[in-house]
Amino acid sequence: MKIAVPAFPATLLQALNGCGFEAYLVGGCVRDSLCGRQPVDWDITTSASPDQVKNALRRYHVVDTGVTHGTVTAVCDNQAVEITTFRVESGYSDHRHPDAVRFTLDLKEDLARRDFTINAMAYHPNTGVIDFFGGQQDLGRRQLRCVGTPTLRFEEDALRILRALRFASALGFRIEPQTAAAVHQQRALLRTVAAERVYSELTKLLCGDGVRAVLTDFADVIGVCIPELLDCVGFAQQTPYHNFDVYEHTVRALAALPSCAYLRWAMLLHDIGKPRTFTLDAQHQAHFYGHEKIGAEMAEQILRRLRAGNKLIERVTLLIRHHDADLEPTEPCLSRWLNRLGDEALLQLILLQKADDSAKSAMVRFRMSNADRLYALAEELVARGTCYSLKTLAVNGNDLLALGYTPGAPLGDALERLLQEVMAQRCPNEREALLRLAASWRE
Ligand code: ATP
Ligand code: MG
């Protein structure tokens, strides 16, 4: 099998070979090329030590990335390539980092330390694919399998447990039964992994096409990272609007969304407040009063714990707080929501509501066509430059000062009131009309 190797990594391979070293493309780029995906980055593994790499590539800009682990980064045609010396790792007392790293001249030893068979293949234009562990067969079977004994490999480095789920989701692969059994069995080790690593793997997992199967089959593993979700698993909703328990509803709704980290995190956590707000009325119907607000607070705690970025936390909690908002496909209503959320967040909220409804009972699903109308109208309002904030109001504070308004609260209130009149379509967003209205309020 031939891989179309871009010029920049090919040049670096040649330069290393020219100095008498072995060098191969390795890992993700080989995997992605073999399954017809565009590789994200091109990594090289080589028999040369970091100093030898720097010497062989002295014509290029080379920076130390992790020399003790044998990694340098070379820049060629403005593209960065990580070059790592063949290495073996040993002694993982913290279940995450090797206690010792030893360089080796044997490619097979280097490939054996890698996590999954599909990630443990090397490639050179002269030799083709080098595959000691059945990676190509597993690619053909669309499955993830550990190199070596799964339980041991997860004990060495618990992050691999989440990487297994992440690749299964991103590639739409299944996890081979023995590897899957070890994932379940060793899941508690994930508690030893740094929060930011968990967050980054979870985000990639959530954005994958295979997310529904992974979240369904590995709820117990996700639950180690986000214990609050375990309360949702099997939590019956007992309302005519729902035909799935909270977790299954969540997973189905999430998979119906576009692949966007904000949307998928928001959906994962949108009903997390339900178990805590559950009440039954005299007719034995369930209610979850205030679950949006409590859910948004819980989501903030969870995401802070996972060291998510502020921008994501803000957006996700905003979407959760308003996920049951009553949006009507009318200009005044959408203008108010544009004013409250901004255009990007409102469009996301509409997508979130549509996907949320798609995973409810038939009684609610009819609303989904409404969502398309909402989305189209909101987009149109934005494109048309409709006024929904003080920034685009045709008058400003100075205009009202000139009319004799007192600076401070009276002036601010008047501006706000003018904006309300415009959004409710009771007054056009025109200077003369607005000034007349403001003047009439002073009389
Ligand atoms: P991506 O497309 O996400 O970059 P990738 O396979 O390139 O996928 P990286 O995290 O960039 O993943 O790692 C590069 C390679 O290093 C992997 O393909 C794998 O061979 C090896 N690797 C990375 N992390 C681990 C780990 N925790 N344990 C064992 N091998 C690993
Ligand atoms: Mg990579």
PDB file of N, CA and C and ligand atoms in Angstrom, residues 26-29 31-32 39-41 43 82 89 96 111 113-116 118-121 153 157 159-160 163 166-167 197 201 204, ligand 1:
ATOM      1  N   VAL A  26       5.228   7.567  11.335  1.00  0.00           N
ATOM      2  CA  VAL A  26       4.714   6.661  12.357  1.00  0.00           C
ATOM      3  C   VAL A  26       3.429   7.194  12.994  1.00  0.00           C
ATOM      4  N   GLY A  27       2.623   6.283  13.501  1.00  0.00           N
ATOM      5  CA  GLY A  27       1.465   6.671  14.328  1.00  0.00           C
ATOM      6  C   GLY A  27       0.281   7.184  13.513  1.00  0.00           C
ATOM      7  N   GLY A  28      -0.293   8.301  14.005  1.00  0.00           N
ATOM      8  CA  GLY A  28      -1.544   8.828  13.454  1.00  0.00           C
ATOM      9  C   GLY A  28      -1.534   9.060  11.947  1.00  0.00           C
ATOM     10  N   CYS A  29      -0.385   9.533  11.403  1.00  0.00           N
ATOM     11  CA  CYS A  29      -0.384   9.842   9.965  1.00  0.00           C
ATOM     12  C   CYS A  29      -0.472   8.576   9.121  1.00  0.00           C
ATOM     13  N   ARG A  31      -1.906   5.680  10.199  1.00  0.00           N
ATOM     14  CA  ARG A  31      -3.287   5.225  10.425  1.00  0.00           C
ATOM     15  C   ARG A  31      -4.284   5.998   9.550  1.00  0.00           C
ATOM     16  N   ASP A  32      -4.210   7.326   9.622  1.00  0.00           N
ATOM     17  CA  ASP A  32      -5.190   8.136   8.889  1.00  0.00           C
ATOM     18  C   ASP A  32      -5.046   7.951   7.382  1.00  0.00           C
ATOM     19  N   PRO A  39      -4.247  13.171   7.308  1.00  0.00           N
ATOM     20  CA  PRO A  39      -3.542  13.234   8.597  1.00  0.00           C
ATOM     21  C   PRO A  39      -3.472  14.661   9.138  1.00  0.00           C
ATOM     22  N   VAL A  40      -3.529  14.776  10.479  1.00  0.00           N
ATOM     23  CA  VAL A  40      -3.437  16.085  11.128  1.00  0.00           C
ATOM     24  C   VAL A  40      -1.978  16.544  11.123  1.00  0.00           C
ATOM     25  N   ASP A  41      -1.082  15.627  11.512  1.00  0.00           N
ATOM     26  CA  ASP A  41       0.337  15.961  11.497  1.00  0.00           C
ATOM     27  C   ASP A  41       1.146  14.724  11.128  1.00  0.00           C
ATOM     28  N   ASP A  43       4.345  12.588  11.926  1.00  0.00           N
ATOM     29  CA  ASP A  43       5.382  12.330  12.922  1.00  0.00           C
ATOM     30  C   ASP A  43       6.401  11.348  12.359  1.00  0.00           C
ATOM     31  N   GLU A  82       7.324  16.448  14.222  1.00  0.00           N
ATOM     32  CA  GLU A  82       7.950  15.915  15.444  1.00  0.00           C
ATOM     33  C   GLU A  82       8.790  14.705  15.079  1.00  0.00           C
ATOM     34  N   GLU A  89       9.901   2.419  27.047  1.00  0.00           N
ATOM     35  CA  GLU A  89       9.561   3.048  28.325  1.00  0.00           C
ATOM     36  C   GLU A  89       9.424   1.959  29.368  1.00  0.00           C
ATOM     37  N   ARG A  96       0.797   6.866  34.667  1.00  0.00           N
ATOM     38  CA  ARG A  96       0.681   7.888  33.633  1.00  0.00           C
ATOM     39  C   ARG A  96       2.008   8.116  32.906  1.00  0.00           C
ATOM     40  N   LEU A 111       7.740   0.477  18.293  1.00  0.00           N
ATOM     41  CA  LEU A 111       6.325   0.314  17.930  1.00  0.00           C
ATOM     42  C   LEU A 111       5.562  -0.419  19.033  1.00  0.00           C
ATOM     43  N   ARG A 113       5.775  -0.083  22.193  1.00  0.00           N
ATOM     44  CA  ARG A 113       5.382   0.751  23.337  1.00  0.00           C
ATOM     45  C   ARG A 113       4.138   1.566  23.023  1.00  0.00           C
ATOM     46  N   ARG A 114       3.711   1.571  21.782  1.00  0.00           N
ATOM     47  CA  ARG A 114       2.579   2.421  21.379  1.00  0.00           C
ATOM     48  C   ARG A 114       1.251   1.795  21.792  1.00  0.00           C
ATOM     49  N   ASP A 115       0.216   2.626  21.883  1.00  0.00           N
ATOM     50  CA  ASP A 115      -1.003   2.155  22.557  1.00  0.00           C
ATOM     51  C   ASP A 115      -1.832   1.137  21.785  1.00  0.00           C
ATOM     52  N   PHE A 116      -2.231   1.460  20.563  1.00  0.00           N
ATOM     53  CA  PHE A 116      -3.149   0.589  19.823  1.00  0.00           C
ATOM     54  C   PHE A 116      -2.505   0.114  18.523  1.00  0.00           C
ATOM     55  N   ILE A 118      -3.509   0.049  15.571  1.00  0.00           N
ATOM     56  CA  ILE A 118      -3.649   0.953  14.417  1.00  0.00           C
ATOM     57  C   ILE A 118      -2.754   2.186  14.553  1.00  0.00           C
ATOM     58  N   ASN A 119      -2.243   2.432  15.763  1.00  0.00           N
ATOM     59  CA  ASN A 119      -1.315   3.553  15.987  1.00  0.00           C
ATOM     60  C   ASN A 119       0.137   3.075  16.003  1.00  0.00           C
ATOM     61  N   ALA A 120       0.352   1.793  15.786  1.00  0.00           N
ATOM     62  CA  ALA A 120       1.698   1.219  15.963  1.00  0.00           C
ATOM     63  C   ALA A 120       2.282   0.758  14.633  1.00  0.00           C
ATOM     64  N   MET A 121       1.937   1.461  13.569  1.00  0.00           N
ATOM     65  CA  MET A 121       2.497   1.122  12.263  1.00  0.00           C
ATOM     66  C   MET A 121       3.454   2.225  11.815  1.00  0.00           C
ATOM     67  N   ARG A 153      -1.412  -2.630  29.735  1.00  0.00           N
ATOM     68  CA  ARG A 153      -1.164  -1.366  29.018  1.00  0.00           C
ATOM     69  C   ARG A 153      -1.927  -0.206  29.648  1.00  0.00           C
ATOM     70  N   ASP A 157      -0.413   3.270  31.719  1.00  0.00           N
ATOM     71  CA  ASP A 157      -0.821   4.639  31.422  1.00  0.00           C
ATOM     72  C   ASP A 157      -2.338   4.659  31.272  1.00  0.00           C
ATOM     73  N   LEU A 159      -4.337   7.049  30.797  1.00  0.00           N
ATOM     74  CA  LEU A 159      -4.900   7.916  29.754  1.00  0.00           C
ATOM     75  C   LEU A 159      -5.319   7.089  28.541  1.00  0.00           C
ATOM     76  N   ARG A 160      -4.630   5.963  28.327  1.00  0.00           N
ATOM     77  CA  ARG A 160      -4.965   5.105  27.186  1.00  0.00           C
ATOM     78  C   ARG A 160      -6.414   4.625  27.224  1.00  0.00           C
ATOM     79  N   ARG A 163      -8.162   7.341  25.608  1.00  0.00           N
ATOM     80  CA  ARG A 163      -7.758   7.390  24.201  1.00  0.00           C
ATOM     81  C   ARG A 163      -8.487   6.311  23.413  1.00  0.00           C
ATOM     82  N   ARG A 166     -11.826   7.662  22.777  1.00  0.00           N
ATOM     83  CA  ARG A 166     -11.728   8.800  21.868  1.00  0.00           C
ATOM     84  C   ARG A 166     -11.534   8.348  20.417  1.00  0.00           C
ATOM     85  N   PHE A 167     -10.606   7.410  20.198  1.00  0.00           N
ATOM     86  CA  PHE A 167     -10.394   6.936  18.828  1.00  0.00           C
ATOM     87  C   PHE A 167     -11.621   6.171  18.327  1.00  0.00           C
ATOM     88  N   ARG A 197      -5.965  16.646  30.692  1.00  0.00           N
ATOM     89  CA  ARG A 197      -5.860  15.558  29.701  1.00  0.00           C
ATOM     90  C   ARG A 197      -7.203  14.872  29.524  1.00  0.00           C
ATOM     91  N   GLU A 201      -9.323  14.748  25.940  1.00  0.00           N
ATOM     92  CA  GLU A 201      -9.773  13.493  25.314  1.00  0.00           C
ATOM     93  C   GLU A 201     -11.305  13.442  25.249  1.00  0.00           C
ATOM     94  N   LYS A 204     -12.629  15.502  22.337  1.00  0.00           N
ATOM     95  CA  LYS A 204     -12.495  14.827  21.040  1.00  0.00           C
ATOM     96  C   LYS A 204     -13.495  13.677  20.939  1.00  0.00           C
TER      97      LYS A 204
HETATM   98  P1  ATP B   1      -4.102  12.534  16.476  1.00  0.00           P
HETATM   99  O1  ATP B   1      -4.769  12.475  15.175  1.00  0.00           O
HETATM  100  O2  ATP B   1      -5.019  12.820  17.606  1.00  0.00           O
HETATM  101  O3  ATP B   1      -2.867  13.386  16.507  1.00  0.00           O
HETATM  102  P2  ATP B   1      -2.224  10.408  16.937  1.00  0.00           P
HETATM  103  O4  ATP B   1      -2.315   8.937  16.764  1.00  0.00           O
HETATM  104  O5  ATP B   1      -1.206  11.134  16.123  1.00  0.00           O
HETATM  105  O6  ATP B   1      -3.673  10.998  16.724  1.00  0.00           O
HETATM  106  P3  ATP B   1      -0.889  11.502  19.222  1.00  0.00           P
HETATM  107  O7  ATP B   1      -1.423  11.766  20.578  1.00  0.00           O
HETATM  108  O8  ATP B   1      -0.437  12.649  18.384  1.00  0.00           O
HETATM  109  O9  ATP B   1      -2.010  10.650  18.470  1.00  0.00           O
HETATM  110  O10 ATP B   1       0.298  10.465  19.408  1.00  0.00           O
HETATM  111  C1  ATP B   1       1.138  10.058  18.344  1.00  0.00           C
HETATM  112  C2  ATP B   1       1.457   8.561  18.488  1.00  0.00           C
HETATM  113  O11 ATP B   1       2.147   8.325  19.708  1.00  0.00           O
HETATM  114  C3  ATP B   1       0.226   7.666  18.544  1.00  0.00           C
HETATM  115  O12 ATP B   1      -0.226   7.314  17.257  1.00  0.00           O
HETATM  116  C4  ATP B   1       0.754   6.477  19.323  1.00  0.00           C
HETATM  117  O13 ATP B   1       1.520   5.636  18.490  1.00  0.00           O
HETATM  118  C5  ATP B   1       1.714   7.112  20.317  1.00  0.00           C
HETATM  119  N1  ATP B   1       1.067   7.467  21.592  1.00  0.00           N
HETATM  120  C6  ATP B   1       0.543   8.651  21.954  1.00  0.00           C
HETATM  121  N2  ATP B   1       0.068   8.651  23.192  1.00  0.00           N
HETATM  122  C7  ATP B   1       0.330   7.420  23.676  1.00  0.00           C
HETATM  123  C8  ATP B   1       0.110   6.788  24.929  1.00  0.00           C
HETATM  124  N3  ATP B   1      -0.493   7.435  25.921  1.00  0.00           N
HETATM  125  N4  ATP B   1       0.523   5.500  25.062  1.00  0.00           N
HETATM  126  C9  ATP B   1       1.133   4.855  24.055  1.00  0.00           C
HETATM  127  N5  ATP B   1       1.362   5.382  22.864  1.00  0.00           N
HETATM  128  C10 ATP B   1       0.974   6.655  22.662  1.00  0.00           C
END
